[in-house]
Coordinates of C-alpha atoms in Angstrom, one line a residue:
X1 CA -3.1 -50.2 -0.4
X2 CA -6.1 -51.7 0.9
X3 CA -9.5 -50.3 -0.1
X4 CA -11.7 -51.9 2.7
X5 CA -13.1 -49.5 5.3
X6 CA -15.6 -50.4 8.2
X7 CA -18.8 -48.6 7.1
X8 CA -18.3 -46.6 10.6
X9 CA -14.9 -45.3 9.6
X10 CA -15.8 -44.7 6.0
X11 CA -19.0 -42.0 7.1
X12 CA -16.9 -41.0 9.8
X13 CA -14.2 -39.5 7.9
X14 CA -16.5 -38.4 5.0
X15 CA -18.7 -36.2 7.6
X16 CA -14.8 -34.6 8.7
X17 CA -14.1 -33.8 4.7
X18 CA -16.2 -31.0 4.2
X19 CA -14.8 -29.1 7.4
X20 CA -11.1 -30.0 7.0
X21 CA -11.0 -29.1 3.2
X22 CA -13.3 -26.2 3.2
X23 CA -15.5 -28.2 -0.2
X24 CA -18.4 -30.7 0.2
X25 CA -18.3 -34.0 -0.6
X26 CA -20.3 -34.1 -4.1
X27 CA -17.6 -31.3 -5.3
X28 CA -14.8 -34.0 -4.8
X29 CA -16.9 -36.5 -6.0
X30 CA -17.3 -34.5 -9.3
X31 CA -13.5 -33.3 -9.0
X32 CA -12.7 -37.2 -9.2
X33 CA -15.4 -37.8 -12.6
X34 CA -14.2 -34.8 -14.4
X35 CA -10.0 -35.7 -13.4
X36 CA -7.6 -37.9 -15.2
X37 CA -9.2 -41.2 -16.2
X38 CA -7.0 -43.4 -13.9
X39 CA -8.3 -47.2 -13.5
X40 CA -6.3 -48.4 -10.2
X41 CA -7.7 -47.0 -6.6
X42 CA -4.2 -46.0 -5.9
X43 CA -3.9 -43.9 -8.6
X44 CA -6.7 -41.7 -8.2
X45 CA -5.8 -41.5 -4.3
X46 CA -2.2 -40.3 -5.0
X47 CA -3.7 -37.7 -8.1
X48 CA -5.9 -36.4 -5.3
X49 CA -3.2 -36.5 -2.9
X50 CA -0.9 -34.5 -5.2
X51 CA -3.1 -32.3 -7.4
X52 CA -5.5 -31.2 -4.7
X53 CA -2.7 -31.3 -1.9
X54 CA -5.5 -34.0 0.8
X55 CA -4.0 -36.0 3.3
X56 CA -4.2 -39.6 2.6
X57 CA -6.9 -40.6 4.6
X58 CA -9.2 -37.9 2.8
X59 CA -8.0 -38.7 -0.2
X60 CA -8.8 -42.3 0.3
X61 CA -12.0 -41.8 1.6
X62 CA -12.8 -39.7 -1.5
X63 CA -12.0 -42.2 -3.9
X64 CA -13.8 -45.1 -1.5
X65 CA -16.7 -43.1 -2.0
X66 CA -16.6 -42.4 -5.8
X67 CA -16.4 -46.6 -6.7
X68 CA -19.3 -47.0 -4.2
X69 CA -21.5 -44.9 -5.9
X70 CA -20.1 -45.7 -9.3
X71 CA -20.7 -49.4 -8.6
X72 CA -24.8 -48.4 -7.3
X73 CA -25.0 -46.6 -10.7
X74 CA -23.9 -49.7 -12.9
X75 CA -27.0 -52.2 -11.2

């Protein structure tokens, strides 16, 4: 599963989560911090996928979006 996104798709398909899902994206964002502490990308897109019933490419997205901002926390 790859996790590389063109920075056009990636805000693209955030800016359609909110509408198609009926929550906003910092809700997800804390669904994914408070879920099961799963390591591997993959992982936390299939928990999504399953426990929160999002299509892949949401789910995806979600979990794209978490690392970034995980990964501007850390520096």
């Amino acid at each position: 599963m790859s996790q590389l996104f063109s920075e056009e798709t990636h805000r693209n398909m955030l800016s359609r989560i909110p509408h198609c899902t009926g929550r906003e994206i910092s809700d997800w964002l804390r669904t994914v911090d408070e879920g099961p502490a799963l390591f591997r990308f993959d992982e936390k897109v299939s928990w999504l996928r399953g426990e929160h019933n999002l299509a892949y490419g949401h789910a995806k997205a979600i979990v794209h979006e978490h690392d970034l901002r995980r990964a501007a926390r850390k520096f």
